[in-house]
PDB file of C-alpha atoms in Angstrom:
ATOM      1  CA  MET A   1     -95.614  73.196  -3.521  1.00  0.00           C
ATOM      2  CA  PRO A   2     -93.201  70.242  -3.897  1.00  0.00           C
ATOM      3  CA  ALA A   3     -96.011  67.685  -4.186  1.00  0.00           C
ATOM      4  CA  SER A   4     -96.076  65.405  -7.190  1.00  0.00           C
ATOM      5  CA  LEU A   5     -99.232  63.582  -6.162  1.00  0.00           C
ATOM      6  CA  GLN A   6    -102.080  63.608  -3.645  1.00  0.00           C
ATOM      7  CA  LEU A   7    -103.689  60.261  -2.839  1.00  0.00           C
ATOM      8  CA  THR A   8    -107.001  60.238  -0.974  1.00  0.00           C
ATOM      9  CA  GLY A   9    -107.287  56.458  -0.809  1.00  0.00           C
ATOM     10  CA  HIS A  10    -110.447  54.385  -0.473  1.00  0.00           C
ATOM     11  CA  ASN A  11    -112.246  52.470   2.240  1.00  0.00           C
ATOM     12  CA  HIS A  12    -111.636  48.736   2.409  1.00  0.00           C
ATOM     13  CA  ASP A  13    -113.599  46.255   4.542  1.00  0.00           C
ATOM     14  CA  LEU A  14    -111.332  43.766   6.310  1.00  0.00           C
ATOM     15  CA  GLY A  15    -114.391  41.829   7.497  1.00  0.00           C
ATOM     16  CA  GLY A  16    -116.864  42.191  10.306  1.00  0.00           C
ATOM     17  CA  GLY A  17    -117.454  45.812   9.345  1.00  0.00           C
ATOM     18  CA  PHE A  18    -113.847  46.755  10.162  1.00  0.00           C
ATOM     19  CA  LEU A  19    -113.148  49.518   7.643  1.00  0.00           C
ATOM     20  CA  VAL A  20    -109.685  50.858   6.861  1.00  0.00           C
ATOM     21  CA  ARG A  21    -108.560  53.681   4.605  1.00  0.00           C
ATOM     22  CA  ARG A  22    -106.108  52.274   2.041  1.00  0.00           C
ATOM     23  CA  LEU A  23    -103.683  54.792   0.538  1.00  0.00           C
ATOM     24  CA  LEU A  24    -101.213  52.377  -1.079  1.00  0.00           C
ATOM     25  CA  PRO A  25    -101.124  50.698  -3.473  1.00  0.00           C
ATOM     26  CA  ALA A  26    -102.970  53.161  -5.695  1.00  0.00           C
ATOM     27  CA  ALA A  27    -103.640  53.276  -9.417  1.00  0.00           C
ATOM     28  CA  GLN A  28    -101.472  56.391  -9.641  1.00  0.00           C
ATOM     29  CA  ARG A  29     -98.644  55.104  -7.450  1.00  0.00           C
ATOM     30  CA  GLN A  30     -97.539  51.666  -6.298  1.00  0.00           C
ATOM     31  CA  SER A  31     -94.974  52.667  -3.711  1.00  0.00           C
ATOM     32  CA  VAL A  32     -93.171  55.379  -1.764  1.00  0.00           C
ATOM     33  CA  GLY A  33     -89.651  54.237  -0.954  1.00  0.00           C
ATOM     34  CA  PRO A  34     -89.976  50.555  -0.019  1.00  0.00           C
ATOM     35  CA  PHE A  35     -93.574  50.978   1.182  1.00  0.00           C
ATOM     36  CA  VAL A  36     -96.088  49.298  -1.129  1.00  0.00           C
ATOM     37  CA  PHE A  37     -99.019  49.209   1.298  1.00  0.00           C
ATOM     38  CA  PHE A  38    -100.489  51.834   3.629  1.00  0.00           C
ATOM     39  CA  ASP A  39    -103.632  51.249   5.701  1.00  0.00           C
ATOM     40  CA  HIS A  40    -104.977  53.722   8.260  1.00  0.00           C
ATOM     41  CA  PHE A  41    -107.388  51.915  10.570  1.00  0.00           C
ATOM     42  CA  GLY A  42    -109.653  53.502  13.162  1.00  0.00           C
ATOM     43  CA  PRO A  43    -110.217  55.057  15.472  1.00  0.00           C
ATOM     44  CA  VAL A  44    -112.709  52.205  15.874  1.00  0.00           C
ATOM     45  CA  SER A  45    -114.485  51.070  19.031  1.00  0.00           C
ATOM     46  CA  VAL A  46    -113.893  47.368  19.672  1.00  0.00           C
ATOM     47  CA  GLU A  47    -116.630  45.859  21.802  1.00  0.00           C
ATOM     48  CA  PRO A  48    -116.849  42.386  23.370  1.00  0.00           C
ATOM     49  CA  GLY A  49    -117.733  39.920  20.625  1.00  0.00           C
ATOM     50  CA  SER A  50    -116.612  42.209  17.784  1.00  0.00           C
ATOM     51  CA  ALA A  51    -115.422  40.278  14.730  1.00  0.00           C
ATOM     52  CA  HIS A  52    -112.211  42.269  14.302  1.00  0.00           C
ATOM     53  CA  ASP A  53    -109.738  39.427  14.807  1.00  0.00           C
ATOM     54  CA  VAL A  54    -107.552  38.609  11.797  1.00  0.00           C
ATOM     55  CA  ARG A  55    -107.158  34.842  11.493  1.00  0.00           C
ATOM     56  CA  PRO A  56    -103.821  33.235  10.532  1.00  0.00           C
ATOM     57  CA  HIS A  57    -102.708  34.194   7.038  1.00  0.00           C
ATOM     58  CA  PRO A  58     -99.404  34.116   5.097  1.00  0.00           C
ATOM     59  CA  HIS A  59     -96.981  36.656   3.655  1.00  0.00           C
ATOM     60  CA  ILE A  60     -93.911  36.506   1.414  1.00  0.00           C
ATOM     61  CA  GLY A  61     -91.438  39.067   0.061  1.00  0.00           C
ATOM     62  CA  LEU A  62     -92.266  41.892   2.439  1.00  0.00           C
ATOM     63  CA  ALA A  63     -92.025  43.229   5.968  1.00  0.00           C
ATOM     64  CA  THR A  64     -95.146  44.290   7.835  1.00  0.00           C
ATOM     65  CA  VAL A  65     -94.809  47.399  10.011  1.00  0.00           C
ATOM     66  CA  THR A  66     -97.486  47.872  12.673  1.00  0.00           C
ATOM     67  CA  TYR A  67     -97.814  51.097  14.671  1.00  0.00           C
ATOM     68  CA  LEU A  68    -100.632  51.896  17.086  1.00  0.00           C
ATOM     69  CA  PHE A  69    -101.840  55.260  18.360  1.00  0.00           C
ATOM     70  CA  ASP A  70    -104.399  53.607  20.643  1.00  0.00           C
ATOM     71  CA  GLY A  71    -105.476  50.088  21.586  1.00  0.00           C
ATOM     72  CA  ALA A  72    -103.698  46.751  21.489  1.00  0.00           C
ATOM     73  CA  ILE A  73    -103.250  43.786  19.141  1.00  0.00           C
ATOM     74  CA  MET A  74    -101.980  40.319  20.031  1.00  0.00           C
ATOM     75  CA  HIS A  75     -99.531  39.115  17.391  1.00  0.00           C
ATOM     76  CA  ARG A  76     -98.774  35.404  17.029  1.00  0.00           C
ATOM     77  CA  ASP A  77     -96.795  33.809  14.229  1.00  0.00           C
ATOM     78  CA  SER A  78     -95.421  30.551  12.840  1.00  0.00           C
ATOM     79  CA  LEU A  79     -92.026  31.270  14.416  1.00  0.00           C
ATOM     80  CA  GLY A  80     -93.636  30.906  17.843  1.00  0.00           C
ATOM     81  CA  VAL A  81     -93.549  34.625  18.612  1.00  0.00           C
ATOM     82  CA  GLU A  82     -96.329  36.019  20.806  1.00  0.00           C
ATOM     83  CA  GLN A  83     -96.223  39.777  21.241  1.00  0.00           C
ATOM     84  CA  CYS A  84     -98.842  42.218  22.468  1.00  0.00           C
ATOM     85  CA  ILE A  85     -98.538  45.272  20.235  1.00  0.00           C
ATOM     86  CA  ALA A  86     -99.009  48.472  22.237  1.00  0.00           C
ATOM     87  CA  PRO A  87     -99.185  52.164  21.258  1.00  0.00           C
ATOM     88  CA  GLY A  88     -95.889  53.808  20.356  1.00  0.00           C
ATOM     89  CA  ALA A  89     -93.980  50.584  19.646  1.00  0.00           C
ATOM     90  CA  ILE A  90     -92.704  49.499  16.237  1.00  0.00           C
ATOM     91  CA  ASN A  91     -93.338  45.919  15.216  1.00  0.00           C
ATOM     92  CA  TRP A  92     -91.392  44.828  12.131  1.00  0.00           C
ATOM     93  CA  MET A  93     -92.193  41.346  10.807  1.00  0.00           C
ATOM     94  CA  THR A  94     -89.949  40.134   7.993  1.00  0.00           C
ATOM     95  CA  ALA A  95     -91.910  37.645   5.883  1.00  0.00           C
ATOM     96  CA  GLY A  96     -89.065  36.801   3.500  1.00  0.00           C
ATOM     97  CA  ARG A  97     -89.540  33.296   2.097  1.00  0.00           C
ATOM     98  CA  GLY A  98     -92.736  32.908   4.095  1.00  0.00           C
ATOM     99  CA  ILE A  99     -94.418  33.433   7.452  1.00  0.00           C
ATOM    100  CA  VAL A 100     -97.902  32.963   8.891  1.00  0.00           C
ATOM    101  CA  HIS A 101     -99.371  35.226  11.567  1.00  0.00           C
ATOM    102  CA  SER A 102    -102.591  36.253  13.275  1.00  0.00           C
ATOM    103  CA  GLU A 103    -103.720  39.534  14.818  1.00  0.00           C
ATOM    104  CA  ARG A 104    -106.299  39.112  17.562  1.00  0.00           C
ATOM    105  CA  THR A 105    -107.798  40.822  20.579  1.00  0.00           C
ATOM    106  CA  PRO A 106    -105.601  40.361  23.659  1.00  0.00           C
ATOM    107  CA  GLU A 107    -107.163  38.080  26.276  1.00  0.00           C
ATOM    108  CA  ASP A 108    -107.328  40.823  28.911  1.00  0.00           C
ATOM    109  CA  LEU A 109    -109.395  43.054  26.582  1.00  0.00           C
ATOM    110  CA  LYS A 110    -111.905  40.515  25.257  1.00  0.00           C
ATOM    111  CA  GLU A 111    -114.570  41.551  27.762  1.00  0.00           C
ATOM    112  CA  GLN A 112    -113.836  45.267  27.518  1.00  0.00           C
ATOM    113  CA  THR A 113    -114.663  48.059  25.087  1.00  0.00           C
ATOM    114  CA  TYR A 114    -111.581  49.848  23.796  1.00  0.00           C
ATOM    115  CA  VAL A 115    -110.392  51.861  20.798  1.00  0.00           C
ATOM    116  CA  ASN A 116    -107.986  50.591  18.139  1.00  0.00           C
ATOM    117  CA  HIS A 117    -106.259  53.173  15.959  1.00  0.00           C
ATOM    118  CA  GLY A 118    -103.079  52.905  13.937  1.00  0.00           C
ATOM    119  CA  ILE A 119    -101.159  52.475  10.703  1.00  0.00           C
ATOM    120  CA  GLN A 120    -100.278  49.216   8.949  1.00  0.00           C
ATOM    121  CA  LEU A 121     -97.499  49.354   6.351  1.00  0.00           C
ATOM    122  CA  TRP A 122     -95.831  46.798   4.133  1.00  0.00           C
ATOM    123  CA  ALA A 123     -92.248  47.350   3.001  1.00  0.00           C
ATOM    124  CA  ALA A 124     -91.195  45.371  -0.063  1.00  0.00           C
ATOM    125  CA  LEU A 125     -87.889  43.643   0.577  1.00  0.00           C
ATOM    126  CA  PRO A 126     -85.005  44.303  -1.855  1.00  0.00           C
ATOM    127  CA  LYS A 127     -84.769  41.623  -4.546  1.00  0.00           C
ATOM    128  CA  GLU A 128     -81.688  40.089  -2.950  1.00  0.00           C
ATOM    129  CA  HIS A 129     -83.551  39.711   0.358  1.00  0.00           C
ATOM    130  CA  GLU A 130     -86.961  38.573  -0.859  1.00  0.00           C
ATOM    131  CA  GLU A 131     -86.238  34.986   0.210  1.00  0.00           C
ATOM    132  CA  THR A 132     -84.527  35.819   3.497  1.00  0.00           C
ATOM    133  CA  ASP A 133     -85.449  33.951   6.663  1.00  0.00           C
ATOM    134  CA  PRO A 134     -88.606  35.198   8.359  1.00  0.00           C
ATOM    135  CA  ALA A 135     -88.228  37.136  11.613  1.00  0.00           C
ATOM    136  CA  PHE A 136     -90.119  39.357  14.035  1.00  0.00           C
ATOM    137  CA  GLU A 137     -88.672  42.388  15.832  1.00  0.00           C
ATOM    138  CA  HIS A 138     -90.507  44.310  18.538  1.00  0.00           C
ATOM    139  CA  THR A 139     -89.107  47.721  19.482  1.00  0.00           C
ATOM    140  CA  PRO A 140     -90.900  49.143  22.538  1.00  0.00           C
ATOM    141  CA  ALA A 141     -92.050  52.749  22.651  1.00  0.00           C
ATOM    142  CA  THR A 142     -89.373  53.580  25.208  1.00  0.00           C
ATOM    143  CA  ALA A 143     -86.627  52.623  22.730  1.00  0.00           C
ATOM    144  CA  ILE A 144     -87.842  54.939  19.955  1.00  0.00           C
ATOM    145  CA  PRO A 145     -85.696  58.116  19.794  1.00  0.00           C
ATOM    146  CA  SER A 146     -87.495  61.457  19.906  1.00  0.00           C
ATOM    147  CA  LEU A 147     -86.763  65.180  19.924  1.00  0.00           C
ATOM    148  CA  MET A 148     -88.378  68.596  19.869  1.00  0.00           C
ATOM    149  CA  SER A 149     -87.844  70.557  16.658  1.00  0.00           C
ATOM    150  CA  GLY A 150     -89.001  73.943  17.888  1.00  0.00           C
ATOM    151  CA  ALA A 151     -92.568  73.320  19.057  1.00  0.00           C
ATOM    152  CA  THR A 152     -92.871  70.120  16.999  1.00  0.00           C
ATOM    153  CA  ALA A 153     -92.390  66.699  18.599  1.00  0.00           C
ATOM    154  CA  VAL A 154     -90.743  64.118  16.328  1.00  0.00           C
ATOM    155  CA  ARG A 155     -90.378  60.367  16.939  1.00  0.00           C
ATOM    156  CA  VAL A 156     -87.944  58.596  14.595  1.00  0.00           C
ATOM    157  CA  LEU A 157     -89.718  55.256  14.254  1.00  0.00           C
ATOM    158  CA  ILE A 158     -87.494  53.896  11.484  1.00  0.00           C
ATOM    159  CA  GLY A 159     -84.373  55.270   9.830  1.00  0.00           C
ATOM    160  CA  HIS A 160     -82.332  58.402  10.433  1.00  0.00           C
ATOM    161  CA  ALA A 161     -83.657  61.955  10.808  1.00  0.00           C
ATOM    162  CA  PHE A 162     -82.811  65.156  12.676  1.00  0.00           C
ATOM    163  CA  GLY A 163     -79.609  63.607  14.013  1.00  0.00           C
ATOM    164  CA  LEU A 164     -81.367  60.576  15.523  1.00  0.00           C
ATOM    165  CA  THR A 165     -81.310  56.947  14.390  1.00  0.00           C
ATOM    166  CA  SER A 166     -83.961  54.371  15.162  1.00  0.00           C
ATOM    167  CA  PRO A 167     -82.791  50.960  16.448  1.00  0.00           C
ATOM    168  CA  VAL A 168     -85.177  49.192  14.039  1.00  0.00           C
ATOM    169  CA  LYS A 169     -83.183  47.182  11.484  1.00  0.00           C
ATOM    170  CA  THR A 170     -84.153  47.428   7.814  1.00  0.00           C
ATOM    171  CA  PHE A 171     -82.923  46.039   4.497  1.00  0.00           C
ATOM    172  CA  SER A 172     -82.679  49.369   2.663  1.00  0.00           C
ATOM    173  CA  THR A 173     -82.809  53.087   3.396  1.00  0.00           C
ATOM    174  CA  THR A 174     -86.190  53.576   5.082  1.00  0.00           C
ATOM    175  CA  VAL A 175     -87.788  56.551   6.833  1.00  0.00           C
ATOM    176  CA  TYR A 176     -90.831  56.509   9.109  1.00  0.00           C
ATOM    177  CA  LEU A 177     -91.630  59.409  11.439  1.00  0.00           C
ATOM    178  CA  ASP A 178     -94.431  60.275  13.853  1.00  0.00           C
ATOM    179  CA  VAL A 179     -94.680  64.073  14.012  1.00  0.00           C
ATOM    180  CA  GLN A 180     -96.889  66.063  16.372  1.00  0.00           C
ATOM    181  CA  LEU A 181     -97.461  69.449  14.748  1.00  0.00           C
ATOM    182  CA  ALA A 182     -98.177  72.353  17.084  1.00  0.00           C
ATOM    183  CA  ALA A 183    -101.021  74.677  16.070  1.00  0.00           C
ATOM    184  CA  GLY A 184     -99.828  77.506  13.853  1.00  0.00           C
ATOM    185  CA  VAL A 185     -96.129  76.665  14.129  1.00  0.00           C
ATOM    186  CA  PRO A 186     -94.270  75.935  10.848  1.00  0.00           C
ATOM    187  CA  PHE A 187     -92.367  72.655  10.580  1.00  0.00           C
ATOM    188  CA  GLU A 188     -89.594  72.242   8.026  1.00  0.00           C
ATOM    189  CA  LEU A 189     -89.250  68.701   6.691  1.00  0.00           C
ATOM    190  CA  PRO A 190     -85.911  68.201   4.919  1.00  0.00           C
ATOM    191  CA  PRO A 191     -85.486  65.791   1.982  1.00  0.00           C
ATOM    192  CA  LEU A 192     -84.633  62.818   4.192  1.00  0.00           C
ATOM    193  CA  ALA A 193     -84.773  60.171   1.460  1.00  0.00           C
ATOM    194  CA  GLN A 194     -85.000  59.618  -2.266  1.00  0.00           C
ATOM    195  CA  GLU A 195     -88.799  59.299  -2.014  1.00  0.00           C
ATOM    196  CA  LEU A 196     -90.937  60.866   0.713  1.00  0.00           C
ATOM    197  CA  ALA A 197     -94.620  61.316   1.523  1.00  0.00           C
ATOM    198  CA  LEU A 198     -96.710  62.954   4.281  1.00  0.00           C
ATOM    199  CA  TYR A 199     -99.990  61.797   5.804  1.00  0.00           C
ATOM    200  CA  ALA A 200    -102.113  63.897   8.174  1.00  0.00           C
ATOM    201  CA  VAL A 201    -103.832  61.509  10.584  1.00  0.00           C
ATOM    202  CA  ASP A 202    -106.356  63.703  12.351  1.00  0.00           C
ATOM    203  CA  GLY A 203    -106.579  67.162  10.806  1.00  0.00           C
ATOM    204  CA  ASP A 204    -106.028  69.356   7.769  1.00  0.00           C
ATOM    205  CA  ILE A 205    -102.562  70.706   7.012  1.00  0.00           C
ATOM    206  CA  VAL A 206    -100.934  73.260   4.730  1.00  0.00           C
ATOM    207  CA  VAL A 207     -97.881  72.225   2.710  1.00  0.00           C
ATOM    208  CA  ASP A 208     -95.931  75.129   1.207  1.00  0.00           C
ATOM    209  CA  GLY A 209     -99.062  77.246   1.178  1.00  0.00           C
ATOM    210  CA  VAL A 210    -101.365  74.607  -0.314  1.00  0.00           C
ATOM    211  CA  ALA A 211    -104.232  73.279   1.804  1.00  0.00           C
ATOM    212  CA  ILE A 212    -104.284  69.489   2.188  1.00  0.00           C
ATOM    213  CA  ALA A 213    -107.246  67.653   3.678  1.00  0.00           C
ATOM    214  CA  ALA A 214    -106.770  65.144   6.465  1.00  0.00           C
ATOM    215  CA  HIS A 215    -106.316  61.510   5.359  1.00  0.00           C
ATOM    216  CA  THR A 216    -104.452  62.518   2.198  1.00  0.00           C
ATOM    217  CA  LEU A 217    -101.084  60.985   1.327  1.00  0.00           C
ATOM    218  CA  VAL A 218     -98.956  63.745  -0.186  1.00  0.00           C
ATOM    219  CA  VAL A 219     -96.053  62.445  -2.265  1.00  0.00           C
ATOM    220  CA  LEU A 220     -93.281  65.037  -2.438  1.00  0.00           C
ATOM    221  CA  VAL A 221     -91.057  65.765  -5.405  1.00  0.00           C
ATOM    222  CA  PRO A 222     -87.710  63.971  -4.878  1.00  0.00           C
ATOM    223  CA  GLY A 223     -85.074  66.168  -3.262  1.00  0.00           C
ATOM    224  CA  SER A 224     -87.542  68.808  -2.087  1.00  0.00           C
ATOM    225  CA  ALA A 225     -87.992  70.095   1.451  1.00  0.00           C
ATOM    226  CA  ALA A 226     -91.497  70.900   2.653  1.00  0.00           C
ATOM    227  CA  ALA A 227     -92.850  73.571   5.013  1.00  0.00           C
ATOM    228  CA  VAL A 228     -95.838  72.199   6.903  1.00  0.00           C
ATOM    229  CA  THR A 229     -98.285  74.063   9.140  1.00  0.00           C
ATOM    230  CA  ALA A 230    -101.691  73.368  10.670  1.00  0.00           C
ATOM    231  CA  ALA A 231    -104.316  75.571  12.280  1.00  0.00           C
ATOM    232  CA  THR A 232    -104.753  73.028  15.059  1.00  0.00           C
ATOM    233  CA  ALA A 233    -102.481  70.395  16.572  1.00  0.00           C
ATOM    234  CA  VAL A 234    -102.177  67.569  14.028  1.00  0.00           C
ATOM    235  CA  ARG A 235    -100.441  64.213  13.950  1.00  0.00           C
ATOM    236  CA  LEU A 236     -98.373  63.796  10.785  1.00  0.00           C
ATOM    237  CA  MET A 237     -96.827  60.540   9.558  1.00  0.00           C
ATOM    238  CA  VAL A 238     -93.835  60.638   7.206  1.00  0.00           C
ATOM    239  CA  ILE A 239     -92.861  57.619   5.104  1.00  0.00           C
ATOM    240  CA  GLY A 240     -90.162  57.094   2.513  1.00  0.00           C
ATOM    241  CA  GLY A 241     -86.815  55.674   1.560  1.00  0.00           C
ATOM    242  CA  ASP A 242     -84.898  54.472  -1.470  1.00  0.00           C
ATOM    243  CA  ALA A 243     -87.016  53.835  -4.552  1.00  0.00           C
ATOM    244  CA  LEU A 244     -87.632  50.165  -5.342  1.00  0.00           C
ATOM    245  CA  GLU A 245     -85.148  48.811  -7.833  1.00  0.00           C
ATOM    246  CA  ALA A 246     -87.823  46.905  -9.761  1.00  0.00           C
ATOM    247  CA  ARG A 247     -91.580  46.638 -10.056  1.00  0.00           C
ATOM    248  CA  ARG A 248     -93.333  44.484  -7.470  1.00  0.00           C
ATOM    249  CA  PHE A 249     -96.214  42.167  -8.192  1.00  0.00           C
ATOM    250  CA  MET A 250     -98.815  42.167  -5.437  1.00  0.00           C
ATOM    251  CA  TRP A 251    -101.641  39.737  -4.927  1.00  0.00           C
ATOM    252  CA  TRP A 252    -103.561  39.131  -1.713  1.00  0.00           C
ATOM    253  CA  ASN A 253    -100.873  38.971   1.030  1.00  0.00           C
ATOM    254  CA  PHE A 254     -97.965  38.242  -1.301  1.00  0.00           C
ATOM    255  CA  VAL A 255     -95.353  40.612  -2.744  1.00  0.00           C
ATOM    256  CA  SER A 256     -92.600  39.594  -5.141  1.00  0.00           C
ATOM    257  CA  SER A 257     -90.533  40.780  -8.082  1.00  0.00           C
ATOM    258  CA  ARG A 258     -91.447  37.465  -9.771  1.00  0.00           C
ATOM    259  CA  LYS A 259     -94.970  36.410 -10.770  1.00  0.00           C
ATOM    260  CA  GLU A 260     -94.118  32.721 -10.525  1.00  0.00           C
ATOM    261  CA  ARG A 261     -93.152  33.157  -6.883  1.00  0.00           C
ATOM    262  CA  ILE A 262     -96.639  34.391  -6.069  1.00  0.00           C
ATOM    263  CA  VAL A 263     -98.117  31.378  -7.857  1.00  0.00           C
ATOM    264  CA  GLN A 264     -95.913  29.073  -5.783  1.00  0.00           C
ATOM    265  CA  ALA A 265     -96.825  30.808  -2.533  1.00  0.00           C
ATOM    266  CA  SER A 266    -100.495  30.426  -3.410  1.00  0.00           C
ATOM    267  CA  LEU A 267    -100.060  26.682  -3.901  1.00  0.00           C
ATOM    268  CA  ASP A 268     -98.064  26.405  -0.677  1.00  0.00           C
ATOM    269  CA  TRP A 269    -100.814  28.128   1.312  1.00  0.00           C
ATOM    270  CA  GLU A 270    -103.547  26.087  -0.350  1.00  0.00           C
ATOM    271  CA  ASN A 271    -101.658  22.949   0.731  1.00  0.00           C
ATOM    272  CA  GLN A 272    -101.113  24.425   4.213  1.00  0.00           C
ATOM    273  CA  ASP A 273     -97.378  24.129   3.673  1.00  0.00           C
ATOM    274  CA  MET A 274     -96.222  27.520   4.986  1.00  0.00           C
ATOM    275  CA  GLY A 275     -96.318  26.853   8.716  1.00  0.00           C
ATOM    276  CA  GLN A 276     -98.947  27.342  11.384  1.00  0.00           C
ATOM    277  CA  VAL A 277     -99.661  29.562  14.354  1.00  0.00           C
ATOM    278  CA  SER A 278     -99.412  27.217  17.329  1.00  0.00           C
ATOM    279  CA  GLY A 279    -102.747  26.551  19.006  1.00  0.00           C
ATOM    280  CA  ASP A 280    -104.775  28.305  16.293  1.00  0.00           C
ATOM    281  CA  ALA A 281    -106.492  25.945  13.864  1.00  0.00           C
ATOM    282  CA  GLU A 282    -108.282  28.716  11.975  1.00  0.00           C
ATOM    283  CA  PHE A 283    -106.908  30.266   8.795  1.00  0.00           C
ATOM    284  CA  ILE A 284    -107.924  32.616   5.990  1.00  0.00           C
ATOM    285  CA  PRO A 285    -108.329  30.656   2.752  1.00  0.00           C
ATOM    286  CA  LEU A 286    -107.014  31.850  -0.593  1.00  0.00           C
ATOM    287  CA  PRO A 287    -109.350  34.177  -2.495  1.00  0.00           C
ATOM    288  CA  GLU A 288    -111.476  32.324  -5.035  1.00  0.00           C
ATOM    289  CA  ARG A 289    -110.107  34.472  -7.845  1.00  0.00           C
ATOM    290  CA  ARG A 290    -106.536  33.251  -8.199  1.00  0.00           C
ATOM    291  CA  PHE A 291    -103.417  35.061  -9.340  1.00  0.00           C
ATOM    292  CA  LYS A 292    -102.329  34.284 -12.909  1.00  0.00           C
ATOM    293  CA  ALA A 293     -98.724  34.602 -13.981  1.00  0.00           C
ATOM    294  CA  THR A 294     -99.625  35.137 -17.641  1.00  0.00           C
TER     295      THR A 294
END
C-alpha cells in the first residue's frame, strides 16, 4: 500500500461543546502540500440558541478553505465581505498580511434546527506571498467542475484533475477533490501532486488492499497511485499539492515562515490594529499563553 502515514486525529472543542476532529497539524506531520490545518466538523445539530458562532478573529500567512456538506455559515470579514457559505461551494479567504473574520449562524436559520457538516482547511501561502493583500473568493457549487470516473463521481474543488480545472485561484499547485465512491467499485487515484492524502468522511475504505477506518487521513507515498474501494458508498476527500518550501510556524490563528511575524501579529491583534468586522463589536482575545520567538 502506498501509504507513508495514517493520521487518526483528535477531538478539539471550539467552544460551546462544538467538537471537531483535527487531523492536521499532527505530531507526525505538519502539512500535506500547502495544507497545514484540517478540521472535520459535524455532522452536528445546531439548535436555536446554540453557542456555535465563531466571533471575529484574525489570520495571517494563510488561506482558509471552507467546504460544507450540509448546513450554512455566514461569513463576514474586515474587507466588508458578507457571504453565506452553502453546501458544495468553495470559499477561499486569503489572509496574507492580515484579515479579521467571523463565522456565525445565518439570520434565517437562527430560530431553526439544522445540521452543519464540513471541512475547514488552511493552506500556508508561499513565502513570497505571505504578506499579500487579503482577499475573499466565493465559488458557487454550480461553478465547480465535475465528472463521472466509471461509477465514481468526482468534483474538482481546487486544482487540476481528470482533465478538469477548478476556477478557484491559488498561489501554488494545490489539489482538493470531493469523491463519491460507489459501493464495491474500485477507484484509481493517480499521483496528481507532489504530496497527496485521502480522508474518508463517512465510512471505512480499502486502499490497495489495506483496510482504513473512517476519519483517518492517509498520506500517500509521493508519486504513487492508489486503488480505493469501499463496501458501501463513501465520501472521500483528497488533498495535496506542492510540498512547502520551508517550515511554517503556527500559533493560534497565525501561520508564518518567521517567528517574529507571529509575535508582531499577536501585538497587532492585542492592540486591535488588524481591522474589524463591521457591526460586530465582539472578538476572540489572544490566548493567555503567548507565542515566544525564542
